[in-house]
């Protein structure tokens, strides 16, 4: 094992005496102005804590399991591990990361449609027993390599199939077949998992189908002699308290009907976006600018069909922290750093591009912004999810600096909740930051 000294040391700033996140961002922008004006990220660890408090007050009956793929930065894993969350891993490096942070193997689930043999062996060796499975080939791998595995069958949902246009998971009919195959192979099946993506519009219908299907699989499993005791209702929580309450009101009556507390079934969920999205803000600077005229209708050349817009180039794009744009996610327009906001209030159609000069590197299509100059800064909030691979240690490209902060009140609340950052976080140093 490599020494801890090889790893970067992270600094967490505790904001005292009325210092705000905005002040911290201002400070780093001022620092960057003296050097290369490189992009950077600010992470608010208190936001993770606040999301946890929200989760526990709205859906206390759902045990949160955090999918590591959403954001694997060490501070996030450390805080969530200290709050006793479970973790969903999809490969060996995610499992070892979470184990290194002291998460007990019984709080880890190895997920994923198909798993590399070595990763199943690694789970077996490290006593990670809960594995997700959706097909027979996978089941036979598990039976060969992991004799004490406890399998959760991945059930397909219409909402997920609609989003990915590819059926993940197993249909109800195939589940029966899988259960019989598991019985034959001597693999223990202990429950069901499904996933409803955040893009799902009709929550009521999606959960009604998924939960009644899950009940059918439980009944089939029980018939075959399995001890079915885990139901995992997946992700799909946007991060807003309002949407969490909507999911709660869709799910609660269904759980009461199909999986009442007396049934002894443990109900889990996989909130990824929910925990991390709002905790990270990305600051980028404008490195180029053009005024362009678009001819929306090339046949009609009169003035009214012409449209001008500002085209700005930023120092990061889709081949960096905006990579989720390539996966079809849209990026919300940024806010403009306040030093740019001049007396003039006018806004103009603008589009924002990364630095690669590649056609795909269009980060924000068309939004309204005040006129910017080269050297101005833009702030993208809610950048905590699926963007961070670029700034974590598993990436070969140069990393963006990440500055972690926590407000004094969140800091106390975290300590009361059992997060002992100074002692537990070996790779972190805490500094106090005041005006
Ligand atoms: C990515 C993923 C999640 C996390 O979902 P969010 O909706 O982004 O929170 C949960 N479960 C599965 C199976 C996933 O692939």
Short mmCIF file of C-alpha atoms and ligand atoms in Angstrom, two decimals:
data_model
loop_
_atom_site.label_atom_id
_atom_site.label_comp_id
_atom_site.label_asym_id
_atom_site.label_seq_id
_atom_site.Cartn_x
_atom_site.Cartn_y
_atom_site.Cartn_z
CA UNK A 1 0.00 0.00 0.00
CA UNK A 2 1.24 3.41 -0.90
CA UNK A 3 1.88 5.83 1.91
CA UNK A 4 -0.71 8.43 2.68
CA UNK A 5 1.93 11.06 2.13
CA UNK A 6 1.68 10.38 -1.61
CA UNK A 7 -1.86 11.62 -1.63
CA UNK A 8 -2.84 15.23 -1.90
CA UNK A 9 -3.60 17.00 1.27
CA UNK A 10 -6.97 18.68 1.27
CA UNK A 11 -7.69 21.85 3.15
CA UNK A 12 -11.06 22.55 4.64
CA UNK A 13 -11.78 26.16 5.48
CA UNK A 14 -14.11 26.78 8.36
CA UNK A 15 -15.90 30.04 7.78
CA UNK A 16 -16.03 32.13 10.90
CA UNK A 17 -17.30 35.54 11.86
CA UNK A 18 -19.81 35.97 9.05
CA UNK A 19 -17.53 34.85 6.22
CA UNK A 20 -19.75 33.47 3.47
CA UNK A 21 -19.24 31.11 0.57
CA UNK A 22 -19.37 34.15 -1.72
CA UNK A 23 -16.47 35.71 0.19
CA UNK A 24 -14.48 32.52 -0.28
CA UNK A 25 -15.19 32.52 -4.01
CA UNK A 26 -14.25 36.22 -4.22
CA UNK A 27 -10.99 35.48 -2.43
CA UNK A 28 -10.01 32.67 -4.79
CA UNK A 29 -10.95 34.75 -7.83
CA UNK A 30 -8.72 37.55 -6.53
CA UNK A 31 -5.89 35.04 -6.00
CA UNK A 32 -6.35 33.59 -9.49
CA UNK A 33 -6.38 37.07 -11.01
CA UNK A 34 -2.72 37.32 -9.99
CA UNK A 35 -1.77 34.03 -11.64
CA UNK A 36 -3.30 32.04 -14.50
CA UNK A 37 -7.01 32.65 -13.98
CA UNK A 38 -7.53 28.90 -13.93
CA UNK A 39 -10.91 27.43 -13.18
CA UNK A 40 -11.54 26.08 -9.69
CA UNK A 41 -14.21 24.41 -7.63
CA UNK A 42 -15.59 25.28 -4.22
CA UNK A 43 -17.23 22.51 -2.22
CA UNK A 44 -19.54 23.29 0.68
CA UNK A 45 -19.38 20.27 2.98
CA UNK A 46 -22.14 21.77 5.12
CA UNK A 47 -24.50 21.35 2.16
CA UNK A 48 -24.01 17.56 2.39
CA UNK A 49 -24.98 17.70 6.03
CA UNK A 50 -28.05 19.85 5.28
CA UNK A 51 -29.21 17.42 2.60
CA UNK A 52 -28.83 14.59 5.10
CA UNK A 53 -30.93 16.44 7.66
CA UNK A 54 -33.57 17.01 4.97
CA UNK A 55 -33.50 13.32 3.95
CA UNK A 56 -33.95 12.14 7.50
CA UNK A 57 -36.82 14.47 8.21
CA UNK A 58 -38.78 13.71 5.01
CA UNK A 59 -38.05 10.01 4.39
CA UNK A 60 -36.75 8.54 7.66
CA UNK A 61 -38.01 5.11 6.58
CA UNK A 62 -35.59 4.99 3.61
CA UNK A 63 -31.98 4.09 4.38
CA UNK A 64 -29.72 6.15 2.12
CA UNK A 65 -27.04 4.32 0.10
CA UNK A 66 -24.83 6.77 -1.77
CA UNK A 67 -23.75 5.78 -5.34
CA UNK A 68 -20.02 6.52 -5.41
CA UNK A 69 -20.07 7.11 -9.16
CA UNK A 70 -21.94 10.40 -8.59
CA UNK A 71 -18.97 12.09 -6.92
CA UNK A 72 -16.07 10.19 -5.42
CA UNK A 73 -14.09 13.07 -4.00
CA UNK A 74 -12.55 12.00 -0.69
CA UNK A 75 -14.20 14.72 1.38
CA UNK A 76 -17.64 13.65 0.16
CA UNK A 77 -16.98 9.98 0.94
CA UNK A 78 -15.57 10.89 4.35
CA UNK A 79 -18.51 13.07 5.39
CA UNK A 80 -21.14 10.62 4.12
CA UNK A 81 -19.34 7.69 5.74
CA UNK A 82 -19.28 9.57 9.05
CA UNK A 83 -23.03 10.11 8.70
CA UNK A 84 -23.37 6.29 8.46
CA UNK A 85 -24.65 6.13 4.93
CA UNK A 86 -24.34 2.92 2.95
CA UNK A 87 -22.51 2.98 -0.40
CA UNK A 88 -23.23 1.67 -3.90
CA UNK A 89 -20.05 0.75 -5.76
CA UNK A 90 -19.69 -0.42 -9.34
CA UNK A 91 -16.07 -1.54 -9.39
CA UNK A 92 -12.99 -2.42 -7.40
CA UNK A 93 -11.59 1.09 -7.10
CA UNK A 94 -14.87 2.39 -5.69
CA UNK A 95 -15.04 -0.51 -3.22
CA UNK A 96 -11.48 0.04 -2.05
CA UNK A 97 -12.01 3.79 -1.74
CA UNK A 98 -15.03 3.29 0.49
CA UNK A 99 -13.34 0.56 2.56
CA UNK A 100 -10.35 2.87 3.10
CA UNK A 101 -12.73 5.38 4.62
CA UNK A 102 -13.72 2.80 7.19
CA UNK A 103 -17.14 1.85 5.85
CA UNK A 104 -18.11 -1.61 7.10
CA UNK A 105 -18.47 -4.14 4.23
CA UNK A 106 -22.06 -4.86 5.23
CA UNK A 107 -22.92 -1.26 4.29
CA UNK A 108 -21.60 -1.68 0.75
CA UNK A 109 -23.47 -3.00 -2.30
CA UNK A 110 -21.62 -3.99 -5.47
CA UNK A 111 -23.90 -2.87 -8.29
CA UNK A 112 -23.63 -2.87 -12.08
CA UNK A 113 -25.08 -4.94 -14.89
CA UNK A 114 -21.86 -6.84 -15.59
CA UNK A 115 -18.93 -7.00 -13.30
CA UNK A 116 -15.34 -7.87 -14.04
CA UNK A 117 -14.41 -11.23 -12.49
CA UNK A 118 -11.63 -9.66 -10.44
CA UNK A 119 -14.10 -7.23 -8.92
CA UNK A 120 -16.44 -10.01 -7.80
CA UNK A 121 -13.43 -11.79 -6.26
CA UNK A 122 -12.39 -8.57 -4.55
CA UNK A 123 -15.89 -8.23 -3.06
CA UNK A 124 -15.74 -11.84 -1.83
CA UNK A 125 -12.29 -11.37 -0.30
CA UNK A 126 -13.35 -8.18 1.47
CA UNK A 127 -16.59 -9.59 2.78
CA UNK A 128 -18.81 -7.40 0.62
CA UNK A 129 -21.76 -9.72 0.28
CA UNK A 130 -24.51 -7.70 -1.35
CA UNK A 131 -24.31 -7.83 -5.14
CA UNK A 132 -26.78 -6.68 -7.77
CA UNK A 133 -27.57 -9.07 -10.60
CA UNK A 134 -29.86 -8.89 -13.64
CA UNK A 135 -28.94 -11.78 -15.90
CA UNK A 136 -28.00 -15.43 -15.89
CA UNK A 137 -24.42 -15.04 -17.07
CA UNK A 138 -23.80 -12.73 -14.14
CA UNK A 139 -25.48 -15.14 -11.78
CA UNK A 140 -23.21 -17.96 -12.82
CA UNK A 141 -20.13 -15.74 -12.34
CA UNK A 142 -21.35 -14.90 -8.86
CA UNK A 143 -22.01 -18.56 -8.01
CA UNK A 144 -18.47 -19.51 -9.06
CA UNK A 145 -16.59 -16.65 -7.39
CA UNK A 146 -18.60 -15.55 -4.40
CA UNK A 147 -20.26 -18.40 -2.53
CA UNK A 148 -21.62 -16.24 0.31
CA UNK A 149 -23.12 -13.57 -1.99
CA UNK A 150 -26.52 -12.13 -1.18
CA UNK A 151 -28.06 -11.08 -4.45
CA UNK A 152 -30.46 -8.24 -5.19
CA UNK A 153 -32.26 -8.74 -8.48
CA UNK A 154 -32.32 -5.63 -10.66
CA UNK A 155 -35.85 -5.16 -11.91
CA UNK A 156 -36.37 -3.07 -15.03
CA UNK A 157 -38.61 0.01 -14.90
CA UNK A 158 -40.34 1.76 -17.80
CA UNK A 159 -38.99 5.14 -16.67
CA UNK A 160 -35.41 3.91 -16.81
CA UNK A 161 -35.92 2.18 -20.14
CA UNK A 162 -37.39 5.41 -21.53
CA UNK A 163 -34.40 7.46 -20.42
CA UNK A 164 -31.69 5.18 -21.64
CA UNK A 165 -33.63 3.60 -24.54
CA UNK A 166 -32.03 0.39 -23.36
CA UNK A 167 -33.53 -2.03 -20.91
CA UNK A 168 -31.49 -2.20 -17.74
CA UNK A 169 -32.58 -4.82 -15.37
CA UNK A 170 -34.70 -7.87 -15.75
CA UNK A 171 -38.41 -8.06 -16.59
CA UNK A 172 -40.84 -9.68 -14.21
CA UNK A 173 -40.89 -12.83 -16.33
CA UNK A 174 -37.11 -13.05 -16.47
CA UNK A 175 -36.95 -12.54 -12.71
CA UNK A 176 -38.81 -15.80 -12.16
CA UNK A 177 -36.34 -17.53 -14.43
CA UNK A 178 -33.41 -15.93 -12.59
CA UNK A 179 -34.79 -16.94 -9.22
CA UNK A 180 -35.09 -20.54 -10.39
CA UNK A 181 -31.56 -20.44 -11.80
CA UNK A 182 -30.27 -19.00 -8.50
CA UNK A 183 -32.00 -21.79 -6.61
CA UNK A 184 -30.33 -24.36 -8.85
CA UNK A 185 -26.89 -22.75 -8.50
CA UNK A 186 -27.26 -22.36 -4.75
CA UNK A 187 -27.02 -18.55 -4.88
CA UNK A 188 -28.92 -16.72 -2.16
CA UNK A 189 -31.34 -14.04 -3.37
CA UNK A 190 -32.31 -11.54 -0.67
CA UNK A 191 -34.16 -8.75 -2.42
CA UNK A 192 -34.96 -6.49 -5.33
CA UNK A 193 -33.56 -3.23 -6.65
CA UNK A 194 -34.86 -0.84 -9.31
CA UNK A 195 -34.02 2.67 -10.46
CA UNK A 196 -36.27 5.54 -11.49
CA UNK A 197 -34.25 8.37 -13.05
CA UNK A 198 -34.61 12.03 -12.08
CA UNK A 199 -36.02 12.71 -15.55
CA UNK A 200 -39.18 10.69 -14.77
CA UNK A 201 -42.29 12.86 -15.00
CA UNK A 202 -45.07 10.63 -13.73
CA UNK A 203 -43.67 9.54 -10.38
CA UNK A 204 -46.94 8.07 -9.19
CA UNK A 205 -47.24 5.74 -12.14
CA UNK A 206 -43.55 4.81 -12.16
CA UNK A 207 -43.47 3.84 -8.48
CA UNK A 208 -46.85 2.10 -8.66
CA UNK A 209 -45.57 -0.22 -11.40
CA UNK A 210 -42.13 -0.71 -9.91
CA UNK A 211 -43.33 -1.46 -6.38
CA UNK A 212 -46.09 -3.85 -7.42
CA UNK A 213 -43.58 -5.66 -9.68
CA UNK A 214 -41.10 -5.77 -6.81
CA UNK A 215 -43.80 -7.32 -4.59
CA UNK A 216 -44.37 -10.03 -7.23
CA UNK A 217 -40.66 -10.84 -7.27
CA UNK A 218 -40.62 -10.99 -3.47
CA UNK A 219 -43.54 -13.44 -3.55
CA UNK A 220 -41.86 -15.61 -6.17
CA UNK A 221 -38.65 -15.56 -4.14
CA UNK A 222 -40.43 -16.52 -0.95
CA UNK A 223 -42.19 -19.36 -2.82
CA UNK A 224 -38.80 -20.71 -3.83
CA UNK A 225 -37.60 -20.56 -0.24
CA UNK A 226 -35.48 -17.40 -0.33
CA UNK A 227 -35.38 -15.05 2.64
CA UNK A 228 -36.37 -11.84 0.85
CA UNK A 229 -35.66 -8.88 3.11
CA UNK A 230 -34.15 -5.94 1.15
CA UNK A 231 -35.99 -3.60 -1.16
CA UNK A 232 -33.93 -0.88 -2.87
CA UNK A 233 -35.94 1.82 -4.65
CA UNK A 234 -32.93 3.39 -6.41
CA UNK A 235 -32.16 7.02 -7.19
CA UNK A 236 -34.09 9.75 -8.92
CA UNK A 237 -34.01 12.40 -6.20
CA UNK A 238 -33.18 15.77 -7.71
CA UNK A 239 -31.96 17.41 -4.53
CA UNK A 240 -34.94 19.65 -3.88
CA UNK A 241 -36.96 19.13 -0.73
CA UNK A 242 -40.12 19.70 -2.76
CA UNK A 243 -39.36 16.81 -5.13
CA UNK A 244 -38.33 14.57 -2.21
CA UNK A 245 -41.75 15.20 -0.67
CA UNK A 246 -43.40 14.34 -3.98
CA UNK A 247 -41.54 11.04 -4.11
CA UNK A 248 -42.42 10.41 -0.49
CA UNK A 249 -46.12 10.92 -1.09
CA UNK A 250 -46.01 8.63 -4.14
CA UNK A 251 -44.04 5.92 -2.37
CA UNK A 252 -45.38 5.90 1.19
CA UNK A 253 -48.87 4.45 0.54
CA UNK A 254 -47.38 1.87 -1.83
CA UNK A 255 -44.81 0.78 0.74
CA UNK A 256 -47.52 0.59 3.38
CA UNK A 257 -49.50 -1.71 1.09
CA UNK A 258 -46.76 -3.91 -0.35
CA UNK A 259 -43.95 -3.72 2.19
CA UNK A 260 -45.40 -2.66 5.56
CA UNK A 261 -42.93 -2.23 8.43
CA UNK A 262 -44.19 -5.47 9.98
CA UNK A 263 -43.03 -7.41 6.92
CA UNK A 264 -39.48 -6.90 8.22
CA UNK A 265 -38.25 -5.73 4.82
CA UNK A 266 -35.46 -3.16 4.96
CA UNK A 267 -36.10 -0.37 2.45
CA UNK A 268 -33.13 1.40 0.87
CA UNK A 269 -32.75 4.20 -1.66
CA UNK A 270 -29.80 5.46 -3.69
CA UNK A 271 -29.75 9.24 -3.44
CA UNK A 272 -26.69 10.42 -5.39
CA UNK A 273 -27.65 13.67 -7.07
CA UNK A 274 -29.66 14.50 -3.96
CA UNK A 275 -26.66 14.61 -1.65
CA UNK A 276 -23.94 16.16 -3.79
CA UNK A 277 -25.38 18.27 -6.57
CA UNK A 278 -25.78 21.54 -4.70
CA UNK A 279 -22.58 21.18 -2.70
CA UNK A 280 -20.18 22.19 -5.49
CA UNK A 281 -19.79 25.40 -7.48
CA UNK A 282 -17.47 25.72 -10.46
CA UNK A 283 -15.81 29.06 -11.28
CA UNK A 284 -14.48 29.53 -14.83
CA UNK A 285 -13.10 32.57 -16.58
CA UNK A 286 -13.93 34.00 -19.97
CA UNK A 287 -10.96 33.67 -22.32
CA UNK A 288 -12.47 34.82 -25.62
CA UNK A 289 -15.41 36.69 -27.05
CA UNK A 290 -17.12 37.19 -30.42
CA UNK A 291 -20.26 38.90 -31.60
CA UNK A 292 -21.94 36.73 -34.21
CA UNK A 293 -24.99 37.08 -36.40
CA UNK A 294 -27.07 33.99 -36.93
CA UNK A 295 -29.32 33.71 -39.97
CA UNK A 296 -32.13 31.61 -38.60
CA UNK A 297 -33.86 31.52 -41.95
CA UNK A 298 -31.47 31.71 -44.84
CA UNK A 299 -34.21 32.44 -47.40
CA UNK A 300 -35.51 35.54 -45.74
CA UNK A 301 -32.69 38.00 -45.53
CA UNK A 302 -34.54 40.91 -44.00
CA UNK A 303 -33.21 42.43 -40.80
CA UNK A 304 -35.90 40.97 -38.56
CA UNK A 305 -34.74 37.43 -39.12
CA UNK A 306 -31.21 38.26 -38.17
CA UNK A 307 -30.20 37.65 -34.67
CA UNK A 308 -26.99 38.57 -32.99
CA UNK A 309 -25.54 36.85 -30.01
CA UNK A 310 -22.40 36.96 -27.97
CA UNK A 311 -20.26 33.90 -28.11
CA UNK A 312 -17.94 33.47 -25.17
CA UNK A 313 -15.14 30.96 -24.78
CA UNK A 314 -14.42 29.70 -21.27
CA UNK A 315 -11.27 28.03 -19.98
CA UNK A 316 -13.13 24.74 -19.30
CA UNK A 317 -15.56 22.79 -21.44
CA UNK A 318 -17.06 19.36 -22.18
CA UNK A 319 -13.64 17.71 -22.17
CA UNK A 320 -13.29 18.89 -18.58
CA UNK A 321 -15.82 19.49 -15.82
CA UNK A 322 -18.76 19.87 -18.21
CA UNK A 323 -18.37 16.31 -19.48
CA UNK A 324 -21.94 15.45 -18.50
CA UNK A 325 -23.04 17.64 -21.43
CA UNK A 326 -21.70 14.90 -23.71
CA UNK A 327 -23.99 12.45 -21.94
CA UNK A 328 -27.01 14.53 -22.88
CA UNK A 329 -27.45 16.41 -19.61
CA UNK A 330 -28.09 20.11 -19.95
CA UNK A 331 -26.06 22.69 -18.06
CA UNK A 332 -27.94 25.48 -16.36
CA UNK A 333 -26.83 29.00 -17.26
CA UNK A 334 -24.25 30.40 -14.85
CA UNK A 335 -24.41 33.49 -12.76
CA UNK A 336 -21.95 36.27 -13.36
CA UNK A 337 -19.40 37.00 -10.68
CA UNK A 338 -20.54 40.16 -8.96
CA UNK A 339 -17.51 42.28 -9.77
CA UNK A 340 -18.65 42.12 -13.37
CA UNK A 341 -22.12 43.42 -12.72
CA UNK A 342 -21.89 47.00 -13.75
CA UNK A 343 -24.45 49.74 -13.59
CA UNK A 344 -25.86 48.73 -16.94
CA UNK A 345 -28.59 46.11 -16.50
CA UNK A 346 -29.06 45.08 -20.13
CA UNK A 347 -28.75 41.37 -20.99
CA UNK A 348 -27.98 39.82 -24.38
CA UNK A 349 -28.41 36.41 -25.96
CA UNK A 350 -25.17 34.59 -25.30
CA UNK A 351 -23.78 31.13 -25.79
CA UNK A 352 -20.92 29.61 -23.84
CA UNK A 353 -18.23 27.41 -25.32
CA UNK A 354 -15.33 25.42 -23.99
CA UNK A 355 -11.80 26.15 -25.19
CA UNK A 356 -11.37 23.19 -27.59
CA UNK A 357 -12.84 24.81 -30.75
CA UNK A 358 -14.66 21.51 -31.22
CA UNK A 359 -18.28 21.61 -32.38
CA UNK A 360 -19.33 19.48 -29.44
CA UNK A 361 -17.80 21.88 -26.96
CA UNK A 362 -20.91 24.04 -26.61
CA UNK A 363 -21.63 24.17 -22.90
CA UNK A 364 -24.68 26.45 -22.73
CA UNK A 365 -26.79 26.97 -25.88
CA UNK A 366 -28.37 30.33 -25.51
CA UNK A 367 -28.90 32.23 -22.34
CA UNK A 368 -29.27 35.88 -21.37
CA UNK A 369 -26.22 37.49 -19.79
CA UNK A 370 -24.91 41.01 -19.36
CA UNK A 371 -22.10 41.83 -21.75
CA UNK A 372 -18.92 40.17 -20.48
CA UNK A 373 -15.28 40.96 -21.07
CA UNK A 374 -12.33 38.63 -21.39
CA UNK A 375 -11.13 37.89 -17.87
CA UNK A 376 -14.58 37.98 -16.26
CA UNK A 377 -15.70 35.02 -14.15
CA UNK A 378 -18.80 32.83 -14.38
CA UNK A 379 -20.14 30.70 -11.55
CA UNK A 380 -21.91 27.40 -12.25
CA UNK A 381 -23.80 26.08 -9.26
CA UNK A 382 -25.10 22.51 -8.70
CA UNK A 383 -21.97 21.04 -10.25
CA UNK A 384 -21.51 18.33 -7.65
CA UNK A 385 -22.75 15.40 -9.67
CA UNK A 386 -21.21 13.44 -12.55
CA UNK A 387 -18.82 16.33 -13.25
CA UNK A 388 -16.31 15.67 -10.59
CA UNK A 389 -14.43 12.75 -12.09
CA UNK A 390 -12.38 15.51 -13.66
CA UNK A 391 -11.37 16.88 -10.33
CA UNK A 392 -10.82 13.73 -8.34
CA UNK A 393 -7.67 11.73 -8.01
CA UNK A 394 -8.62 8.98 -10.48
CA UNK A 395 -8.16 11.26 -13.41
CA UNK A 396 -4.99 11.61 -15.44
CA UNK A 397 -5.69 15.10 -16.75
CA UNK A 398 -4.55 18.01 -14.61
CA UNK A 399 -6.97 18.46 -11.77
CA UNK A 400 -8.85 21.57 -10.99
CA UNK A 401 -8.17 22.86 -7.51
CA UNK A 402 -11.02 22.09 -5.13
CA UNK A 403 -11.43 24.27 -2.06
CA UNK A 404 -13.57 22.73 0.65
CA UNK A 405 -15.45 24.98 3.04
CA UNK A 406 -17.92 24.60 5.86
CA UNK A 407 -19.75 27.29 7.80
CA UNK A 408 -19.21 27.41 11.56
CA UNK A 409 -22.82 26.46 12.30
CA UNK A 410 -22.76 23.51 9.89
CA UNK A 411 -19.41 22.51 11.35
CA UNK A 412 -20.88 22.26 14.86
CA UNK A 413 -23.92 20.44 13.54
CA UNK A 414 -21.68 17.97 11.72
CA UNK A 415 -19.66 17.31 14.83
CA UNK A 416 -22.82 16.68 16.81
CA UNK A 417 -23.93 14.24 14.12
CA UNK A 418 -20.67 12.34 14.55
CA UNK A 419 -18.57 13.78 11.73
CA UNK A 420 -15.14 14.20 13.26
CA UNK A 421 -13.32 15.75 10.35
CA UNK A 422 -10.09 16.65 12.11
CA UNK A 423 -9.42 13.24 13.56
CA UNK A 424 -10.99 11.00 10.94
CA UNK A 425 -9.81 12.79 7.85
CA UNK A 426 -6.18 11.89 7.73
CA UNK A 427 -5.67 13.63 4.44
CA UNK A 428 -7.35 16.82 5.47
CA UNK A 429 -6.25 19.81 7.36
CA UNK A 430 -8.69 22.25 8.83
CA UNK A 431 -8.01 25.96 8.77
CA UNK A 432 -10.09 28.67 10.29
CA UNK A 433 -10.97 31.51 8.00
CA UNK A 434 -12.28 34.83 9.27
CA UNK A 435 -12.50 38.42 8.09
C1 LIG B 1 -26.53 6.62 -11.15
C2 LIG B 1 -27.41 5.77 -10.41
C3 LIG B 1 -28.01 6.23 -9.24
C4 LIG B 1 -27.91 7.64 -8.75
O1 LIG B 1 -29.00 8.26 -9.27
P1 LIG B 1 -29.34 9.79 -9.13
O2 LIG B 1 -30.72 9.78 -9.67
O3 LIG B 1 -28.36 10.54 -9.98
O4 LIG B 1 -29.26 10.15 -7.71
C5 LIG B 1 -28.78 5.32 -8.54
N1 LIG B 1 -28.95 4.05 -8.95
C6 LIG B 1 -28.42 3.59 -10.10
C7 LIG B 1 -28.66 2.18 -10.50
C8 LIG B 1 -27.63 4.43 -10.86
O5 LIG B 1 -27.10 3.95 -12.01
#
